[in-house]
Each structure stands twice: as C-alpha cells, then as structure tokens.
Amino acid sequence: MLIRCSVPFCSPAAARPLPLTFHRAFDMVHDPAVALETLVSLGFERVLTSGCDSSALEGLPIIKRLIDQAKGRIIVMPGGGITERNLQRILEGSGAEEFHCSARSSRDSAMKFRNTCVTMGATISAPEYGLKVADVSKVRSLNAIAKNTL
C-alpha cells in the first residue's frame, strides 16, 4: 500500500510503517533538484513525477537527471501520459524501474434514461454518458512491456 501526500506539512513519520510516496505536486516546484533533496531528507521513499512537464515523455530529461541524482536514496517514478506506445522509451530513457499510469479506456455508461437536453459541462473528449475505467488488457500489456524492458 502506498500513501500519497501532496501537502507541504505532511510528515512521513505519520504514515509509518507504510512507505510514503510524494505525488505529482512535485511537478510544480521551482527547482526539482533541490525539491528531491528535501523529499529525501524528510524520509519519502518515492516521488511520482512527469519531470515537471505535461507528460513523462516530455519530462524525460528531468526524470533521468532526478534518477541519477537520487542514487537509490529515493525511487523516482515516472507518471503522466504513460501508454503502451511510450512506456519502453520512458523506461529505457530514464533508467526508472517503476512507473505509474492509469491504463484506462472509455466505455459507455449503463444509464438507461438520458436527458439529451442537459449537459453537465462535458466536452467532446469526455462524453456525458461515458466512463473511464481501468482496462485489464492495457495493464497486462504495460506489465509485459516493463518486464521485457527492465
């Protein structure tokens, strides 16, 4: 089990003996190298990051630098936009041994009644009567890619 902490006053000691992961709030920092050292000094075991960019693929250079800087003191886990199409490149390009992704796909809602006169703010990319769900086949595919890469 992982506990994710995004507030600056959260102490890893409060979660012991569980491992503590600092989530993608890390991607909002001014200086990722300094922030990584802060997380190490606080006792975090892992940081989830897109390399301070919009996706892990785009942030790959920073993720690689953070992993090199960490020297095994903290796990740097790429996350953000990871798919079957880019996972191998991210793992090989960063040297990461773990990753995070949603592995979701869309499916139609089981709602029987649909009021076509009302929208709840949905856009074209998020249909009003659609759901995002974890996709077992994507999880299996991503795991296979990781096993072949690592």
JSON list of N, CA and C in Angstrom, two decimals, residues 13-66:
[
{"chain": "A", "resi": 13, "resn": "ALA", "atom": "N", "xyz": [6.67, 10.36, 8.97]},
{"chain": "A", "resi": 13, "resn": "ALA", "atom": "CA", "xyz": [6.55, 9.66, 10.25]},
{"chain": "A", "resi": 13, "resn": "ALA", "atom": "C", "xyz": [5.10, 9.34, 10.58]},
{"chain": "A", "resi": 14, "resn": "ALA", "atom": "N", "xyz": [4.18, 10.19, 10.13]},
{"chain": "A", "resi": 14, "resn": "ALA", "atom": "CA", "xyz": [2.75, 9.97, 10.41]},
{"chain": "A", "resi": 14, "resn": "ALA", "atom": "C", "xyz": [2.22, 8.72, 9.71]},
{"chain": "A", "resi": 15, "resn": "ALA", "atom": "N", "xyz": [2.88, 8.27, 8.66]},
{"chain": "A", "resi": 15, "resn": "ALA", "atom": "CA", "xyz": [2.40, 7.11, 7.90]},
{"chain": "A", "resi": 15, "resn": "ALA", "atom": "C", "xyz": [3.14, 5.82, 8.25]},
{"chain": "A", "resi": 16, "resn": "ARG", "atom": "N", "xyz": [4.20, 5.91, 9.03]},
{"chain": "A", "resi": 16, "resn": "ARG", "atom": "CA", "xyz": [4.99, 4.71, 9.35]},
{"chain": "A", "resi": 16, "resn": "ARG", "atom": "C", "xyz": [4.11, 3.65, 9.97]},
{"chain": "A", "resi": 17, "resn": "PRO", "atom": "N", "xyz": [4.29, 2.40, 9.62]},
{"chain": "A", "resi": 17, "resn": "PRO", "atom": "CA", "xyz": [5.41, 1.82, 8.88]},
{"chain": "A", "resi": 17, "resn": "PRO", "atom": "C", "xyz": [5.17, 1.74, 7.37]},
{"chain": "A", "resi": 18, "resn": "LEU", "atom": "N", "xyz": [4.12, 2.37, 6.86]},
{"chain": "A", "resi": 18, "resn": "LEU", "atom": "CA", "xyz": [3.85, 2.31, 5.43]},
{"chain": "A", "resi": 18, "resn": "LEU", "atom": "C", "xyz": [4.83, 3.19, 4.65]},
{"chain": "A", "resi": 19, "resn": "PRO", "atom": "N", "xyz": [5.18, 2.76, 3.44]},
{"chain": "A", "resi": 19, "resn": "PRO", "atom": "CA", "xyz": [6.05, 3.61, 2.61]},
{"chain": "A", "resi": 19, "resn": "PRO", "atom": "C", "xyz": [5.26, 4.83, 2.14]},
{"chain": "A", "resi": 20, "resn": "LEU", "atom": "N", "xyz": [5.93, 5.94, 1.96]},
{"chain": "A", "resi": 20, "resn": "LEU", "atom": "CA", "xyz": [5.26, 7.18, 1.60]},
{"chain": "A", "resi": 20, "resn": "LEU", "atom": "C", "xyz": [5.73, 7.67, 0.25]},
{"chain": "A", "resi": 21, "resn": "THR", "atom": "N", "xyz": [4.77, 7.96, -0.62]},
{"chain": "A", "resi": 21, "resn": "THR", "atom": "CA", "xyz": [5.06, 8.49, -1.96]},
{"chain": "A", "resi": 21, "resn": "THR", "atom": "C", "xyz": [4.57, 9.94, -2.03]},
{"chain": "A", "resi": 22, "resn": "PHE", "atom": "N", "xyz": [5.44, 10.81, -2.51]},
{"chain": "A", "resi": 22, "resn": "PHE", "atom": "CA", "xyz": [5.05, 12.20, -2.76]},
{"chain": "A", "resi": 22, "resn": "PHE", "atom": "C", "xyz": [4.54, 12.26, -4.19]},
{"chain": "A", "resi": 23, "resn": "HIS", "atom": "N", "xyz": [3.31, 12.73, -4.37]},
{"chain": "A", "resi": 23, "resn": "HIS", "atom": "CA", "xyz": [2.72, 12.65, -5.71]},
{"chain": "A", "resi": 23, "resn": "HIS", "atom": "C", "xyz": [3.11, 13.83, -6.59]},
{"chain": "A", "resi": 24, "resn": "ARG", "atom": "N", "xyz": [2.40, 13.98, -7.70]},
{"chain": "A", "resi": 24, "resn": "ARG", "atom": "CA", "xyz": [2.82, 14.91, -8.75]},
{"chain": "A", "resi": 24, "resn": "ARG", "atom": "C", "xyz": [2.77, 16.37, -8.37]},
{"chain": "A", "resi": 25, "resn": "ALA", "atom": "N", "xyz": [2.42, 16.71, -7.15]},
{"chain": "A", "resi": 25, "resn": "ALA", "atom": "CA", "xyz": [2.58, 18.09, -6.70]},
{"chain": "A", "resi": 25, "resn": "ALA", "atom": "C", "xyz": [4.04, 18.49, -6.87]},
{"chain": "A", "resi": 26, "resn": "PHE", "atom": "N", "xyz": [4.91, 17.50, -6.86]},
{"chain": "A", "resi": 26, "resn": "PHE", "atom": "CA", "xyz": [6.35, 17.72, -7.09]},
{"chain": "A", "resi": 26, "resn": "PHE", "atom": "C", "xyz": [6.58, 18.47, -8.40]},
{"chain": "A", "resi": 27, "resn": "ASP", "atom": "N", "xyz": [5.74, 18.21, -9.40]},
{"chain": "A", "resi": 27, "resn": "ASP", "atom": "CA", "xyz": [5.94, 18.81, -10.72]},
{"chain": "A", "resi": 27, "resn": "ASP", "atom": "C", "xyz": [5.70, 20.31, -10.76]},
{"chain": "A", "resi": 28, "resn": "MET", "atom": "N", "xyz": [5.25, 20.89, -9.65]},
{"chain": "A", "resi": 28, "resn": "MET", "atom": "CA", "xyz": [5.00, 22.32, -9.58]},
{"chain": "A", "resi": 28, "resn": "MET", "atom": "C", "xyz": [6.15, 23.08, -8.91]},
{"chain": "A", "resi": 29, "resn": "VAL", "atom": "N", "xyz": [7.22, 22.37, -8.53]},
{"chain": "A", "resi": 29, "resn": "VAL", "atom": "CA", "xyz": [8.31, 23.02, -7.81]},
{"chain": "A", "resi": 29, "resn": "VAL", "atom": "C", "xyz": [9.16, 23.90, -8.73]},
{"chain": "A", "resi": 30, "resn": "HIS", "atom": "N", "xyz": [9.84, 24.86, -8.12]},
{"chain": "A", "resi": 30, "resn": "HIS", "atom": "CA", "xyz": [10.72, 25.77, -8.87]},
{"chain": "A", "resi": 30, "resn": "HIS", "atom": "C", "xyz": [12.02, 25.08, -9.28]},
{"chain": "A", "resi": 31, "resn": "ASP", "atom": "N", "xyz": [12.56, 24.29, -8.36]},
{"chain": "A", "resi": 31, "resn": "ASP", "atom": "CA", "xyz": [13.85, 23.64, -8.60]},
{"chain": "A", "resi": 31, "resn": "ASP", "atom": "C", "xyz": [13.74, 22.16, -8.23]},
{"chain": "A", "resi": 32, "resn": "PRO", "atom": "N", "xyz": [13.55, 21.27, -9.22]},
{"chain": "A", "resi": 32, "resn": "PRO", "atom": "CA", "xyz": [13.34, 19.85, -8.91]},
{"chain": "A", "resi": 32, "resn": "PRO", "atom": "C", "xyz": [14.52, 19.20, -8.18]},
{"chain": "A", "resi": 33, "resn": "ALA", "atom": "N", "xyz": [15.74, 19.62, -8.46]},
{"chain": "A", "resi": 33, "resn": "ALA", "atom": "CA", "xyz": [16.90, 19.02, -7.79]},
{"chain": "A", "resi": 33, "resn": "ALA", "atom": "C", "xyz": [16.88, 19.32, -6.30]},
{"chain": "A", "resi": 34, "resn": "VAL", "atom": "N", "xyz": [16.58, 20.56, -5.95]},
{"chain": "A", "resi": 34, "resn": "VAL", "atom": "CA", "xyz": [16.50, 20.94, -4.54]},
{"chain": "A", "resi": 34, "resn": "VAL", "atom": "C", "xyz": [15.32, 20.25, -3.87]},
{"chain": "A", "resi": 35, "resn": "ALA", "atom": "N", "xyz": [14.18, 20.21, -4.56]},
{"chain": "A", "resi": 35, "resn": "ALA", "atom": "CA", "xyz": [12.98, 19.57, -4.01]},
{"chain": "A", "resi": 35, "resn": "ALA", "atom": "C", "xyz": [13.21, 18.09, -3.75]},
{"chain": "A", "resi": 36, "resn": "LEU", "atom": "N", "xyz": [13.94, 17.42, -4.65]},
{"chain": "A", "resi": 36, "resn": "LEU", "atom": "CA", "xyz": [14.23, 16.00, -4.46]},
{"chain": "A", "resi": 36, "resn": "LEU", "atom": "C", "xyz": [15.03, 15.79, -3.17]},
{"chain": "A", "resi": 37, "resn": "GLU", "atom": "N", "xyz": [16.01, 16.64, -2.94]},
{"chain": "A", "resi": 37, "resn": "GLU", "atom": "CA", "xyz": [16.81, 16.53, -1.72]},
{"chain": "A", "resi": 37, "resn": "GLU", "atom": "C", "xyz": [15.96, 16.75, -0.48]},
{"chain": "A", "resi": 38, "resn": "THR", "atom": "N", "xyz": [15.00, 17.65, -0.57]},
{"chain": "A", "resi": 38, "resn": "THR", "atom": "CA", "xyz": [14.08, 17.88, 0.55]},
{"chain": "A", "resi": 38, "resn": "THR", "atom": "C", "xyz": [13.27, 16.62, 0.84]},
{"chain": "A", "resi": 39, "resn": "LEU", "atom": "N", "xyz": [12.75, 15.97, -0.20]},
{"chain": "A", "resi": 39, "resn": "LEU", "atom": "CA", "xyz": [11.98, 14.75, 0.00]},
{"chain": "A", "resi": 39, "resn": "LEU", "atom": "C", "xyz": [12.84, 13.64, 0.60]},
{"chain": "A", "resi": 40, "resn": "VAL", "atom": "N", "xyz": [14.07, 13.53, 0.15]},
{"chain": "A", "resi": 40, "resn": "VAL", "atom": "CA", "xyz": [15.00, 12.54, 0.70]},
{"chain": "A", "resi": 40, "resn": "VAL", "atom": "C", "xyz": [15.21, 12.82, 2.19]},
{"chain": "A", "resi": 41, "resn": "SER", "atom": "N", "xyz": [15.45, 14.08, 2.53]},
{"chain": "A", "resi": 41, "resn": "SER", "atom": "CA", "xyz": [15.73, 14.43, 3.94]},
{"chain": "A", "resi": 41, "resn": "SER", "atom": "C", "xyz": [14.51, 14.21, 4.82]},
{"chain": "A", "resi": 42, "resn": "LEU", "atom": "N", "xyz": [13.31, 14.29, 4.25]},
{"chain": "A", "resi": 42, "resn": "LEU", "atom": "CA", "xyz": [12.08, 14.07, 5.02]},
{"chain": "A", "resi": 42, "resn": "LEU", "atom": "C", "xyz": [11.75, 12.58, 5.17]},
{"chain": "A", "resi": 43, "resn": "GLY", "atom": "N", "xyz": [12.43, 11.75, 4.41]},
{"chain": "A", "resi": 43, "resn": "GLY", "atom": "CA", "xyz": [12.20, 10.31, 4.53]},
{"chain": "A", "resi": 43, "resn": "GLY", "atom": "C", "xyz": [11.21, 9.72, 3.55]},
{"chain": "A", "resi": 44, "resn": "PHE", "atom": "N", "xyz": [10.85, 10.46, 2.51]},
{"chain": "A", "resi": 44, "resn": "PHE", "atom": "CA", "xyz": [9.97, 9.88, 1.49]},
{"chain": "A", "resi": 44, "resn": "PHE", "atom": "C", "xyz": [10.70, 8.75, 0.78]},
{"chain": "A", "resi": 45, "resn": "GLU", "atom": "N", "xyz": [9.98, 7.73, 0.40]},
{"chain": "A", "resi": 45, "resn": "GLU", "atom": "CA", "xyz": [10.58, 6.58, -0.28]},
{"chain": "A", "resi": 45, "resn": "GLU", "atom": "C", "xyz": [10.42, 6.64, -1.79]},
{"chain": "A", "resi": 46, "resn": "ARG", "atom": "N", "xyz": [9.53, 7.50, -2.25]},
{"chain": "A", "resi": 46, "resn": "ARG", "atom": "CA", "xyz": [9.23, 7.52, -3.68]},
{"chain": "A", "resi": 46, "resn": "ARG", "atom": "C", "xyz": [8.65, 8.89, -4.03]},
{"chain": "A", "resi": 47, "resn": "VAL", "atom": "N", "xyz": [8.90, 9.33, -5.26]},
{"chain": "A", "resi": 47, "resn": "VAL", "atom": "CA", "xyz": [8.27, 10.54, -5.78]},
{"chain": "A", "resi": 47, "resn": "VAL", "atom": "C", "xyz": [7.72, 10.23, -7.17]},
{"chain": "A", "resi": 48, "resn": "LEU", "atom": "N", "xyz": [6.46, 10.58, -7.37]},
{"chain": "A", "resi": 48, "resn": "LEU", "atom": "CA", "xyz": [5.79, 10.41, -8.65]},
{"chain": "A", "resi": 48, "resn": "LEU", "atom": "C", "xyz": [5.93, 11.71, -9.42]},
{"chain": "A", "resi": 49, "resn": "THR", "atom": "N", "xyz": [6.46, 11.64, -10.64]},
{"chain": "A", "resi": 49, "resn": "THR", "atom": "CA", "xyz": [6.72, 12.87, -11.38]},
{"chain": "A", "resi": 49, "resn": "THR", "atom": "C", "xyz": [6.60, 12.68, -12.89]},
{"chain": "A", "resi": 50, "resn": "SER", "atom": "N", "xyz": [6.19, 13.74, -13.54]},
{"chain": "A", "resi": 50, "resn": "SER", "atom": "CA", "xyz": [6.21, 13.79, -15.00]},
{"chain": "A", "resi": 50, "resn": "SER", "atom": "C", "xyz": [7.43, 14.57, -15.48]},
{"chain": "A", "resi": 51, "resn": "GLY", "atom": "N", "xyz": [8.38, 14.76, -14.58]},
{"chain": "A", "resi": 51, "resn": "GLY", "atom": "CA", "xyz": [9.57, 15.53, -14.94]},
{"chain": "A", "resi": 51, "resn": "GLY", "atom": "C", "xyz": [9.26, 17.01, -15.07]},
{"chain": "A", "resi": 52, "resn": "CYS", "atom": "N", "xyz": [8.29, 17.49, -14.29]},
{"chain": "A", "resi": 52, "resn": "CYS", "atom": "CA", "xyz": [7.89, 18.90, -14.29]},
{"chain": "A", "resi": 52, "resn": "CYS", "atom": "C", "xyz": [7.41, 19.35, -15.67]},
{"chain": "A", "resi": 53, "resn": "ASP", "atom": "N", "xyz": [6.81, 18.44, -16.40]},
{"chain": "A", "resi": 53, "resn": "ASP", "atom": "CA", "xyz": [6.29, 18.75, -17.74]},
{"chain": "A", "resi": 53, "resn": "ASP", "atom": "C", "xyz": [4.89, 18.17, -17.86]},
{"chain": "A", "resi": 54, "resn": "SER", "atom": "N", "xyz": [4.27, 18.33, -19.02]},
{"chain": "A", "resi": 54, "resn": "SER", "atom": "CA", "xyz": [2.89, 17.90, -19.20]},
{"chain": "A", "resi": 54, "resn": "SER", "atom": "C", "xyz": [2.74, 16.38, -19.28]},
{"chain": "A", "resi": 55, "resn": "SER", "atom": "N", "xyz": [3.82, 15.67, -19.56]},
{"chain": "A", "resi": 55, "resn": "SER", "atom": "CA", "xyz": [3.78, 14.20, -19.57]},
{"chain": "A", "resi": 55, "resn": "SER", "atom": "C", "xyz": [5.17, 13.68, -19.24]},
{"chain": "A", "resi": 56, "resn": "ALA", "atom": "N", "xyz": [5.22, 12.41, -18.83]},
{"chain": "A", "resi": 56, "resn": "ALA", "atom": "CA", "xyz": [6.52, 11.80, -18.51]},
{"chain": "A", "resi": 56, "resn": "ALA", "atom": "C", "xyz": [7.43, 11.75, -19.73]},
{"chain": "A", "resi": 57, "resn": "LEU", "atom": "N", "xyz": [6.85, 11.57, -20.90]},
{"chain": "A", "resi": 57, "resn": "LEU", "atom": "CA", "xyz": [7.67, 11.52, -22.11]},
{"chain": "A", "resi": 57, "resn": "LEU", "atom": "C", "xyz": [8.32, 12.89, -22.36]},
{"chain": "A", "resi": 58, "resn": "GLU", "atom": "N", "xyz": [7.54, 13.94, -22.22]},
{"chain": "A", "resi": 58, "resn": "GLU", "atom": "CA", "xyz": [8.10, 15.29, -22.43]},
{"chain": "A", "resi": 58, "resn": "GLU", "atom": "C", "xyz": [9.08, 15.67, -21.32]},
{"chain": "A", "resi": 59, "resn": "GLY", "atom": "N", "xyz": [8.87, 15.15, -20.11]},
{"chain": "A", "resi": 59, "resn": "GLY", "atom": "CA", "xyz": [9.75, 15.46, -19.00]},
{"chain": "A", "resi": 59, "resn": "GLY", "atom": "C", "xyz": [10.89, 14.47, -18.81]},
{"chain": "A", "resi": 60, "resn": "LEU", "atom": "N", "xyz": [11.09, 13.62, -19.81]},
{"chain": "A", "resi": 60, "resn": "LEU", "atom": "CA", "xyz": [12.09, 12.55, -19.71]},
{"chain": "A", "resi": 60, "resn": "LEU", "atom": "C", "xyz": [13.49, 13.04, -19.32]},
{"chain": "A", "resi": 61, "resn": "PRO", "atom": "N", "xyz": [13.98, 14.14, -19.88]},
{"chain": "A", "resi": 61, "resn": "PRO", "atom": "CA", "xyz": [15.33, 14.59, -19.48]},
{"chain": "A", "resi": 61, "resn": "PRO", "atom": "C", "xyz": [15.44, 14.90, -17.98]},
{"chain": "A", "resi": 62, "resn": "ILE", "atom": "N", "xyz": [14.42, 15.52, -17.42]},
{"chain": "A", "resi": 62, "resn": "ILE", "atom": "CA", "xyz": [14.46, 15.84, -15.98]},
{"chain": "A", "resi": 62, "resn": "ILE", "atom": "C", "xyz": [14.30, 14.57, -15.16]},
{"chain": "A", "resi": 63, "resn": "ILE", "atom": "N", "xyz": [13.43, 13.67, -15.58]},
{"chain": "A", "resi": 63, "resn": "ILE", "atom": "CA", "xyz": [13.27, 12.39, -14.86]},
{"chain": "A", "resi": 63, "resn": "ILE", "atom": "C", "xyz": [14.61, 11.66, -14.81]},
{"chain": "A", "resi": 64, "resn": "LYS", "atom": "N", "xyz": [15.31, 11.62, -15.92]},
{"chain": "A", "resi": 64, "resn": "LYS", "atom": "CA", "xyz": [16.62, 10.96, -15.97]},
{"chain": "A", "resi": 64, "resn": "LYS", "atom": "C", "xyz": [17.60, 11.62, -15.00]},
{"chain": "A", "resi": 65, "resn": "ARG", "atom": "N", "xyz": [17.63, 12.96, -15.01]},
{"chain": "A", "resi": 65, "resn": "ARG", "atom": "CA", "xyz": [18.53, 13.69, -14.10]},
{"chain": "A", "resi": 65, "resn": "ARG", "atom": "C", "xyz": [18.18, 13.41, -12.63]},
{"chain": "A", "resi": 66, "resn": "LEU", "atom": "N", "xyz": [16.88, 13.35, -12.32]},
{"chain": "A", "resi": 66, "resn": "LEU", "atom": "CA", "xyz": [16.45, 13.09, -10.95]},
{"chain": "A", "resi": 66, "resn": "LEU", "atom": "C", "xyz": [16.85, 11.68, -10.50]}
]
